[in-house]
Amino acid sequence: MRAERLVAAGSAVLCLLLLLAAVPVRAATILVYHSFGGRSSMSISMAAFAAQLDYLERTGHKVISLDELARCIDEKRNPPEGAVVIAVDDGWSSVMDAYAELKRRNLPFTLFLPMAYVGSAKSPKTLTQADINELKTYPKVTFANHSYSHSPRLTRDAAFAREDIRKSVERFRQVVGHDTKYFAYPYGSTNAAYTQMLEEAGFTYRFVTGFQPVSAQTPVAAIPRIAAHHLSLPMLASVLRDHEAMMARVKPAPATDGPMLSARPPAEKIPRNIE
């Protein structure tokens, strides 16, 4: 009887472990954009952007704020199922078109701003101070830092980087009116010295280029984001499905009914995020 009870208990534990192994661990995907409606290689049309937002809504993905994602990381808990964060880099004036669409849908988003350019009369193609003031009236926008100069020298010249950080913090306070704990590395480039300086300046959460999803285990010093401006809807679906599969202990078999989206798009390449 004792042996039979041990076998039964062992079987129950094994079944429980198999069940837990099949349960995916929740994670978030950070989608980053740059400009809207333009002809540059970093731009996405407003129609394509709206179609991506439609897809997220249709498939049950939840757009959450960067603050909510940061709380999840701090509390060592995974984000809500299907969580997506929308970020926009560089502060181009076309952000206002995206803002109108996001506001209409009542969605949160984050702006990573290069502080030498936004709110400056010398940079007419970026957000004006009036634009920033209007954006500040929307409670679901988060303002974040993207350096002062957005220069490649930031990872090559420590003295230049230190001064750039100082000026970016000062200018951010002038333009936005408060400090921020969020920073995205220009071009996704970093090194140990630059990282240390940013941490000392109070930037708790630093964002890099990367394909990985964001979960409770993601280090705050290297939170990955993926460029979304060139993602077709099948590619976006593949990215989101890949992220779900990455976080699953057992990858589910693909469905066979209806059109199937490959986990890795064979004909198209996911673009590198040049920020």
CSV table of N, CA, C and O in Angstrom, one decimal, residues 113-118 120 122-123 147-150 168 171:
chain,number,residue,atom,x,y,z
A,113,LEU,N,12.4,61.6,-26.0
A,113,LEU,CA,12.7,62.9,-26.7
A,113,LEU,C,14.2,63.2,-26.6
A,113,LEU,O,14.8,63.2,-25.6
A,114,PRO,N,14.8,63.6,-27.8
A,114,PRO,CA,16.2,64.1,-27.8
A,114,PRO,C,16.1,65.6,-27.5
A,114,PRO,O,15.5,66.4,-28.3
A,115,MET,N,16.7,66.0,-26.4
A,115,MET,CA,16.3,67.3,-25.8
A,115,MET,C,17.0,68.5,-26.5
A,115,MET,O,16.5,69.6,-26.3
A,116,ALA,N,18.0,68.3,-27.4
A,116,ALA,CA,18.5,69.4,-28.1
A,116,ALA,C,17.6,69.9,-29.2
A,116,ALA,O,17.8,71.1,-29.7
A,117,TYR,N,16.6,69.1,-29.6
A,117,TYR,CA,15.8,69.4,-30.7
A,117,TYR,C,14.4,69.8,-30.4
A,117,TYR,O,13.8,70.7,-31.1
A,118,VAL,N,13.7,69.1,-29.5
A,118,VAL,CA,12.3,69.4,-29.3
A,118,VAL,C,12.2,70.7,-28.6
A,118,VAL,O,13.0,71.1,-27.8
A,120,SER,N,12.5,73.6,-29.8
A,120,SER,CA,13.5,74.6,-30.2
A,120,SER,C,13.1,75.1,-31.6
A,120,SER,O,12.7,74.4,-32.5
A,122,LYS,N,15.1,76.3,-33.6
A,122,LYS,CA,16.1,75.9,-34.5
A,122,LYS,C,15.8,74.5,-35.2
A,122,LYS,O,16.6,74.1,-36.1
A,123,SER,N,14.8,73.8,-34.7
A,123,SER,CA,14.5,72.5,-35.2
A,123,SER,C,13.0,72.4,-35.6
A,123,SER,O,12.2,71.9,-34.9
A,147,SER,N,18.5,61.3,-24.6
A,147,SER,CA,19.8,62.0,-24.7
A,147,SER,C,19.5,63.5,-25.1
A,147,SER,O,18.4,63.9,-25.4
A,148,TYR,N,20.6,64.3,-25.0
A,148,TYR,CA,20.5,65.7,-25.5
A,148,TYR,C,20.8,65.7,-27.0
A,148,TYR,O,20.0,66.2,-27.8
A,149,SER,N,22.0,65.2,-27.4
A,149,SER,CA,22.5,65.4,-28.8
A,149,SER,C,22.1,64.3,-29.7
A,149,SER,O,22.1,64.5,-30.9
A,150,HIS,N,21.7,63.1,-29.2
A,150,HIS,CA,21.5,61.9,-30.0
A,150,HIS,C,22.7,61.6,-30.9
A,150,HIS,O,22.6,61.3,-32.1
A,168,SER,N,20.8,67.1,-21.0
A,168,SER,CA,19.5,66.5,-21.3
A,168,SER,C,18.6,66.6,-20.1
A,168,SER,O,17.4,66.8,-20.2
A,171,ARG,N,17.5,70.3,-19.7
A,171,ARG,CA,16.6,70.7,-20.8
A,171,ARG,C,15.2,70.0,-20.6
A,171,ARG,O,14.2,70.6,-20.9
